[in-house]
Tab-separated table of C-alpha atoms in Angstrom:
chain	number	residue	atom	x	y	z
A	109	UNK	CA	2.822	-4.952	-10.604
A	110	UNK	CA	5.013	-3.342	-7.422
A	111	UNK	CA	2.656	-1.173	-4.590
A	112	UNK	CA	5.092	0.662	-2.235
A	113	UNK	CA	3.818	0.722	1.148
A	114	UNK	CA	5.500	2.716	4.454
A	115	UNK	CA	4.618	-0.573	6.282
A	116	UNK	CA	2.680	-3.784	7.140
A	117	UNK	CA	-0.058	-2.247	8.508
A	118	UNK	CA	-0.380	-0.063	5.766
A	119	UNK	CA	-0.068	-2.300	3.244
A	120	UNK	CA	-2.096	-5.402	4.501
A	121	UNK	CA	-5.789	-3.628	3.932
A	122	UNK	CA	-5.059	-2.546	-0.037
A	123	UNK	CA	-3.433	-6.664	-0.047
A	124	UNK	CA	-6.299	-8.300	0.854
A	125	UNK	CA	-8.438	-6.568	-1.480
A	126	UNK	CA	-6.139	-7.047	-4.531
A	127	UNK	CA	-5.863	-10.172	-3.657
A	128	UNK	CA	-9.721	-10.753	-2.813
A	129	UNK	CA	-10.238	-9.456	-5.994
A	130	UNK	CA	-8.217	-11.939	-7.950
A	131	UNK	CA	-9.451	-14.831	-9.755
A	132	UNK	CA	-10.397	-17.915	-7.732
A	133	UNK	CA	-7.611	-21.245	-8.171
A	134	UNK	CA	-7.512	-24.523	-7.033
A	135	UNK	CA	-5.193	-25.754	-5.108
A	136	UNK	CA	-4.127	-28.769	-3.075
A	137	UNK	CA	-5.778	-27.861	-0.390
A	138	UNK	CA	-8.484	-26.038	-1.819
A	139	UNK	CA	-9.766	-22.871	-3.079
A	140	UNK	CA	-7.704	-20.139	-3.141
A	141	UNK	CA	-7.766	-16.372	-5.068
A	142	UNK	CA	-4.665	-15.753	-6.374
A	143	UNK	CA	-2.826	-12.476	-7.309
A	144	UNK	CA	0.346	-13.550	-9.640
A	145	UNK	CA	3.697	-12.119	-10.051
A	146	UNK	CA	3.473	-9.137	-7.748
A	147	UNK	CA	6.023	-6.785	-5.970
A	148	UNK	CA	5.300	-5.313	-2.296
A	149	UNK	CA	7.637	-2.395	-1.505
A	150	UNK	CA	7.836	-1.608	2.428
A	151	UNK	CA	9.399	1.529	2.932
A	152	UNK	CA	9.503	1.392	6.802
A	153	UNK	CA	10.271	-2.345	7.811
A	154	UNK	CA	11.266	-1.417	10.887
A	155	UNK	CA	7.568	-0.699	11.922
A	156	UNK	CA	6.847	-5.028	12.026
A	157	UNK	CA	4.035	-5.447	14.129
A	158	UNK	CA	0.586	-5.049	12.316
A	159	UNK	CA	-2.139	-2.989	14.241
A	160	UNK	CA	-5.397	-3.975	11.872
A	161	UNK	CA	-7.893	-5.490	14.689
A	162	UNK	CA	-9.613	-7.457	12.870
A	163	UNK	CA	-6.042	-9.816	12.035
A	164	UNK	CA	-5.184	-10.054	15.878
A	165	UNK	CA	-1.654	-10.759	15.019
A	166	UNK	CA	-0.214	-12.965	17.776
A	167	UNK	CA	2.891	-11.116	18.502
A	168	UNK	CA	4.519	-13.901	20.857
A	169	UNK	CA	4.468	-16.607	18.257
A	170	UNK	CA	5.969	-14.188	15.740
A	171	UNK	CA	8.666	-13.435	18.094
A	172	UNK	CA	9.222	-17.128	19.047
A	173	UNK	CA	9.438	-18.131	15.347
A	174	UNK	CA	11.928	-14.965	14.565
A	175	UNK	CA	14.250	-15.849	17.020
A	176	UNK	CA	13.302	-19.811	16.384
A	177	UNK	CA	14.832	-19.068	12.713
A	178	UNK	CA	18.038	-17.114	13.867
A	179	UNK	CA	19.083	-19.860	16.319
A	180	UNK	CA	19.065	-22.526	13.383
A	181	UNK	CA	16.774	-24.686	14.774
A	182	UNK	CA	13.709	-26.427	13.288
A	183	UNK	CA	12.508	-28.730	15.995
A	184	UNK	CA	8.488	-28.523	16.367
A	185	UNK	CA	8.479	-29.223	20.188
A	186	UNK	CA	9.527	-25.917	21.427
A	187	UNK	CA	7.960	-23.939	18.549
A	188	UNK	CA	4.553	-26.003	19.448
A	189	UNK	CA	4.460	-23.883	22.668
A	190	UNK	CA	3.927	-20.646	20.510
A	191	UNK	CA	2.438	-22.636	17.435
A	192	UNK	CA	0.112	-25.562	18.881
A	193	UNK	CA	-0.377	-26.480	14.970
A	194	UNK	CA	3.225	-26.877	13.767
A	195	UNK	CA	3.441	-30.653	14.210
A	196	UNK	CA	0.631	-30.396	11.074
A	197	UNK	CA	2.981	-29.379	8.897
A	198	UNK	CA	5.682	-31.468	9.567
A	199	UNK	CA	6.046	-35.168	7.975
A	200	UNK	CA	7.304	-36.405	11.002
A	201	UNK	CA	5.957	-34.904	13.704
A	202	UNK	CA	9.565	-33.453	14.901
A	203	UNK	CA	11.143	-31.100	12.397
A	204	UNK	CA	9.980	-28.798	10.114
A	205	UNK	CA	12.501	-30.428	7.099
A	206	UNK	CA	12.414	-27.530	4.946
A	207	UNK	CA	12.645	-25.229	8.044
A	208	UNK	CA	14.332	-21.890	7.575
A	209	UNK	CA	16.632	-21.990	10.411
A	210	UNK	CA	19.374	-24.566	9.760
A	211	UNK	CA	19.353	-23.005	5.829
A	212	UNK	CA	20.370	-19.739	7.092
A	213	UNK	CA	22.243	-19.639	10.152
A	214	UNK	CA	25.632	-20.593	8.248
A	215	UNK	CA	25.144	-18.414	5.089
A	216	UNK	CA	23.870	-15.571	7.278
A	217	UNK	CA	27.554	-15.393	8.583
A	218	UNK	CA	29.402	-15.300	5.130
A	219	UNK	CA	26.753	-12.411	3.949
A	220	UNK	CA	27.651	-10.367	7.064
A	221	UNK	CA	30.861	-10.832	6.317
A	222	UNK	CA	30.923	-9.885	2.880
A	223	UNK	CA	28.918	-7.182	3.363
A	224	UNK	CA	31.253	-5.965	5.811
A	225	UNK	CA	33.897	-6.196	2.858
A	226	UNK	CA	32.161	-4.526	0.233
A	227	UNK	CA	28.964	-2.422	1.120
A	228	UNK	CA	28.642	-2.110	-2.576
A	229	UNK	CA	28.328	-5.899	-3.283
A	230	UNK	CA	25.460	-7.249	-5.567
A	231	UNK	CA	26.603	-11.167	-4.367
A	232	UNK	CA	25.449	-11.274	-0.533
A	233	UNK	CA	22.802	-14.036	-1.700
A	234	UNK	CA	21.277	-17.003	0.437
A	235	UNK	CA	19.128	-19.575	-0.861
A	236	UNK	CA	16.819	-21.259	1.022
A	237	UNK	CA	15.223	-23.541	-1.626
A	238	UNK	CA	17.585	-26.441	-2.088
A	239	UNK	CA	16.864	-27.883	-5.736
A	240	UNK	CA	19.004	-31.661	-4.274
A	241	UNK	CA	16.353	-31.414	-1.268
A	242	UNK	CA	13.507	-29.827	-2.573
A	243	UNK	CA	12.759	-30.426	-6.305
A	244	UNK	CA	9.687	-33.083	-6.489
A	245	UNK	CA	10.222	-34.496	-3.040
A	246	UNK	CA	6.667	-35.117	-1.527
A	247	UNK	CA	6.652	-33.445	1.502
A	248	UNK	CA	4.237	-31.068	3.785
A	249	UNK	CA	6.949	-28.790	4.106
A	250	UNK	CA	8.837	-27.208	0.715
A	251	UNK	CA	10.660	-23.835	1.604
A	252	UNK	CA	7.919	-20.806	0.532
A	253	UNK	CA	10.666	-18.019	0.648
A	254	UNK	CA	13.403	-18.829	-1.841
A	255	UNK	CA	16.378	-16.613	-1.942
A	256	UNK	CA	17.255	-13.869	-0.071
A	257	UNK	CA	19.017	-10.744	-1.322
A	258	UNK	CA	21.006	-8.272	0.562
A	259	UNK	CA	21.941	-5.572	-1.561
A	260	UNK	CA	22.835	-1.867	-0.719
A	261	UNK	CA	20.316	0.833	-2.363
A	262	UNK	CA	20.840	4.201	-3.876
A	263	UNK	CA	20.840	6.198	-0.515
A	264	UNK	CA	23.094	3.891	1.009
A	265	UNK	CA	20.899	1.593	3.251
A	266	UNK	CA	20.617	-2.078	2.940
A	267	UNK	CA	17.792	-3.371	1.000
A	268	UNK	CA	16.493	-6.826	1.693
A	269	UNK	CA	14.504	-8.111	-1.307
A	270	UNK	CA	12.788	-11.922	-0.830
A	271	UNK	CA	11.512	-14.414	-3.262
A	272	UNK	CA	8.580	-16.102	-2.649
A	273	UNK	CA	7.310	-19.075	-4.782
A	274	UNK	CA	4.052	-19.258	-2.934
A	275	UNK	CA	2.401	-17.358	-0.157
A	276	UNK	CA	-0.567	-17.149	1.868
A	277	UNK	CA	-1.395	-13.770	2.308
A	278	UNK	CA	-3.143	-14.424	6.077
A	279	UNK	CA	-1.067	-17.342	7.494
A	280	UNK	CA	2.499	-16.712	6.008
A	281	UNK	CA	3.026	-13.105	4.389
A	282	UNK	CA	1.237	-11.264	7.602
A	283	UNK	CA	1.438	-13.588	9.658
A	284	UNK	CA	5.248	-14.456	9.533
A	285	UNK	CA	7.420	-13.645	6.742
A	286	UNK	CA	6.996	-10.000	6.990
A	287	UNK	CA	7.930	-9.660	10.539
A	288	UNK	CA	10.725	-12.479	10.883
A	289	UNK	CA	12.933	-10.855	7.684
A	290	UNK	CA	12.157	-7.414	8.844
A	291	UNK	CA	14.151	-8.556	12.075
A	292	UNK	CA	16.782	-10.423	9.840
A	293	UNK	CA	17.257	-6.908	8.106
A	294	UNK	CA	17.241	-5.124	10.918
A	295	UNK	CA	20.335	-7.664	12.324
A	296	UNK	CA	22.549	-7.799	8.919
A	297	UNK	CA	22.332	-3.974	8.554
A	298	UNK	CA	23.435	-3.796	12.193
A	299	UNK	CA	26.094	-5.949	12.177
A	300	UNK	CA	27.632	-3.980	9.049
A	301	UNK	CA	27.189	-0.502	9.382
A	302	UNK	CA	24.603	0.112	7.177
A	303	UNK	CA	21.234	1.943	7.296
A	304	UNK	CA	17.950	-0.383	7.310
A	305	UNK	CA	16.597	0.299	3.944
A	306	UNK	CA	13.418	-1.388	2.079
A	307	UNK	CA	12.168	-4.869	2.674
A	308	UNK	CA	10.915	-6.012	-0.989
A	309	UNK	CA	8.517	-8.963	-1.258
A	310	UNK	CA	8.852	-10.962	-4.875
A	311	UNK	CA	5.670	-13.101	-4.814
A	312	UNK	CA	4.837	-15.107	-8.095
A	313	UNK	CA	1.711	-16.450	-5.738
A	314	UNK	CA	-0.323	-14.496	-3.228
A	315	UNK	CA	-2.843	-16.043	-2.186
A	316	UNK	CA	-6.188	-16.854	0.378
A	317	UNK	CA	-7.237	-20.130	0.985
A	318	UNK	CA	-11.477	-19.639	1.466
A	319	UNK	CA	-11.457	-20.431	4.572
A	320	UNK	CA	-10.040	-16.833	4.924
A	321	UNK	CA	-12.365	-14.819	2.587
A	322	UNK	CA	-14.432	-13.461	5.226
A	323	UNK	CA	-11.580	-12.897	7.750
A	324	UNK	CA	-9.708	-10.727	4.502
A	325	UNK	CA	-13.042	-9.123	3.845
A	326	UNK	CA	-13.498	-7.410	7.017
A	327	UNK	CA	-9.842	-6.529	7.331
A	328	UNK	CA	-9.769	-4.997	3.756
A	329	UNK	CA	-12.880	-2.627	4.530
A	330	UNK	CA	-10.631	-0.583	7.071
A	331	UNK	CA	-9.518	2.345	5.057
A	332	UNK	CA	-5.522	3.138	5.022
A	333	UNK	CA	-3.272	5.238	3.204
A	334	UNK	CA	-3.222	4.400	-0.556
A	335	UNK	CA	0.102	2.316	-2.033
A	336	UNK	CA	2.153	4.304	-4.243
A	337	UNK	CA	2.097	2.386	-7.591
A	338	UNK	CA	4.596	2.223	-10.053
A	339	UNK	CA	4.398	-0.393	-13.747
């Protein structure tokens, strides 16, 4: 299933009722509803911050964490200023071990660069997911988003499409992920000349943990334009 939205704000209501209407999984953690294998299309990426009152999106922390990402780093005692919980989900108290910085600040380089090269090039990949780090280690912290794919669309802009292996649709896809690689976007299409095009979300879990149900309920109620669906 892929809903095309014009942005975050538009597409989080219509989200959280697919997603509310799912079925109900366990999970390590507990409960969750689950929407599987789905496609989020934002047309407008640009247009980050999310304006649904009900979600009171803490635009410092997303900020912090965005530019947290881009300067490598992964240590949880300056992210704790803007995140008082992120020692929780590290297993030592003082990195984040699968954090995305230090997996992207190198490769984000060579994709620039070979962007700059060839506009046209279907190989400006990054993974984040490191099967020698990642594959059944036992850790609080295994990379959500996956790969990232810069890769030029049809009306010439640069299309950023992410793979997600597991996402919380409160905590990590609106709360995060949508605003931190709208900015890294937004910076590669910069720094080659290209038009910001579509940020595409590849989810094969969506999720709410129930201790977000009611939360999701009231922000799904607001009314907001209708996705644009497509098989």
């Amino acid at each position: 299933m892929q809903a095309i939205y014009q942005n975050v704000s538009a597409a989080l209501p219509s989200l959280m009722r697919n997603v509310l209407d799912s079925r109900v999984v366990e999970s390590r953690v507990g409960r969750t509803r689950e929407m599987m294998h789905s496609t989020v299309v934002l047309i407008k990426p640009r247009q980050r911050e999310i304006l649904h009152p009900e979600r009171k999106a803490l635009y410092p922390a997303q900020i912090a964490e965005t530019m947290w990402i881009l300067a490598g780093r992964n240590d949880v005692e300056w992210l704790s200023h803007y995140l008082p919980r992120a020692a929780e989900f590290s297993d030592d108290g003082t990195v984040w071990r699968g954090g995305y910085g230090p997996r992207l600040r190198g490769p984000l380089y060579e994709v620039i660069e070979l962007l700059r090269e060839d506009h046209g090039t279907r190989r400006a990949v990054i993974n984040i997911y490191d099967n020698r780090e990642d594959l059944g280690v036992d850790s609080k912290d295994i990379p959500c988003n996956t790969l990232l794919h810069f890769i030029r669309n049809g009306s010439g802009g640069l299309d950023l499409a992410v793979m997600i292996r597991s996402n919380d649709l409160m905590w990590g896809w609106s709360g995060i992920n949508a605003f931190e690689w709208s900015a890294v976007l937004e910076i590669v299409a910069h720094y080659t000349g290209m038009g910001m095009g579509r940020l595409v979300f590849h989810q094969s879990s969506l999720h709410l943990y129930e201790r977000s149900w009611a939360k999701a309920e009231r922000i799904a109620e607001e009314r907001s334009p209708a996705p644009e669906w497509s098989p």
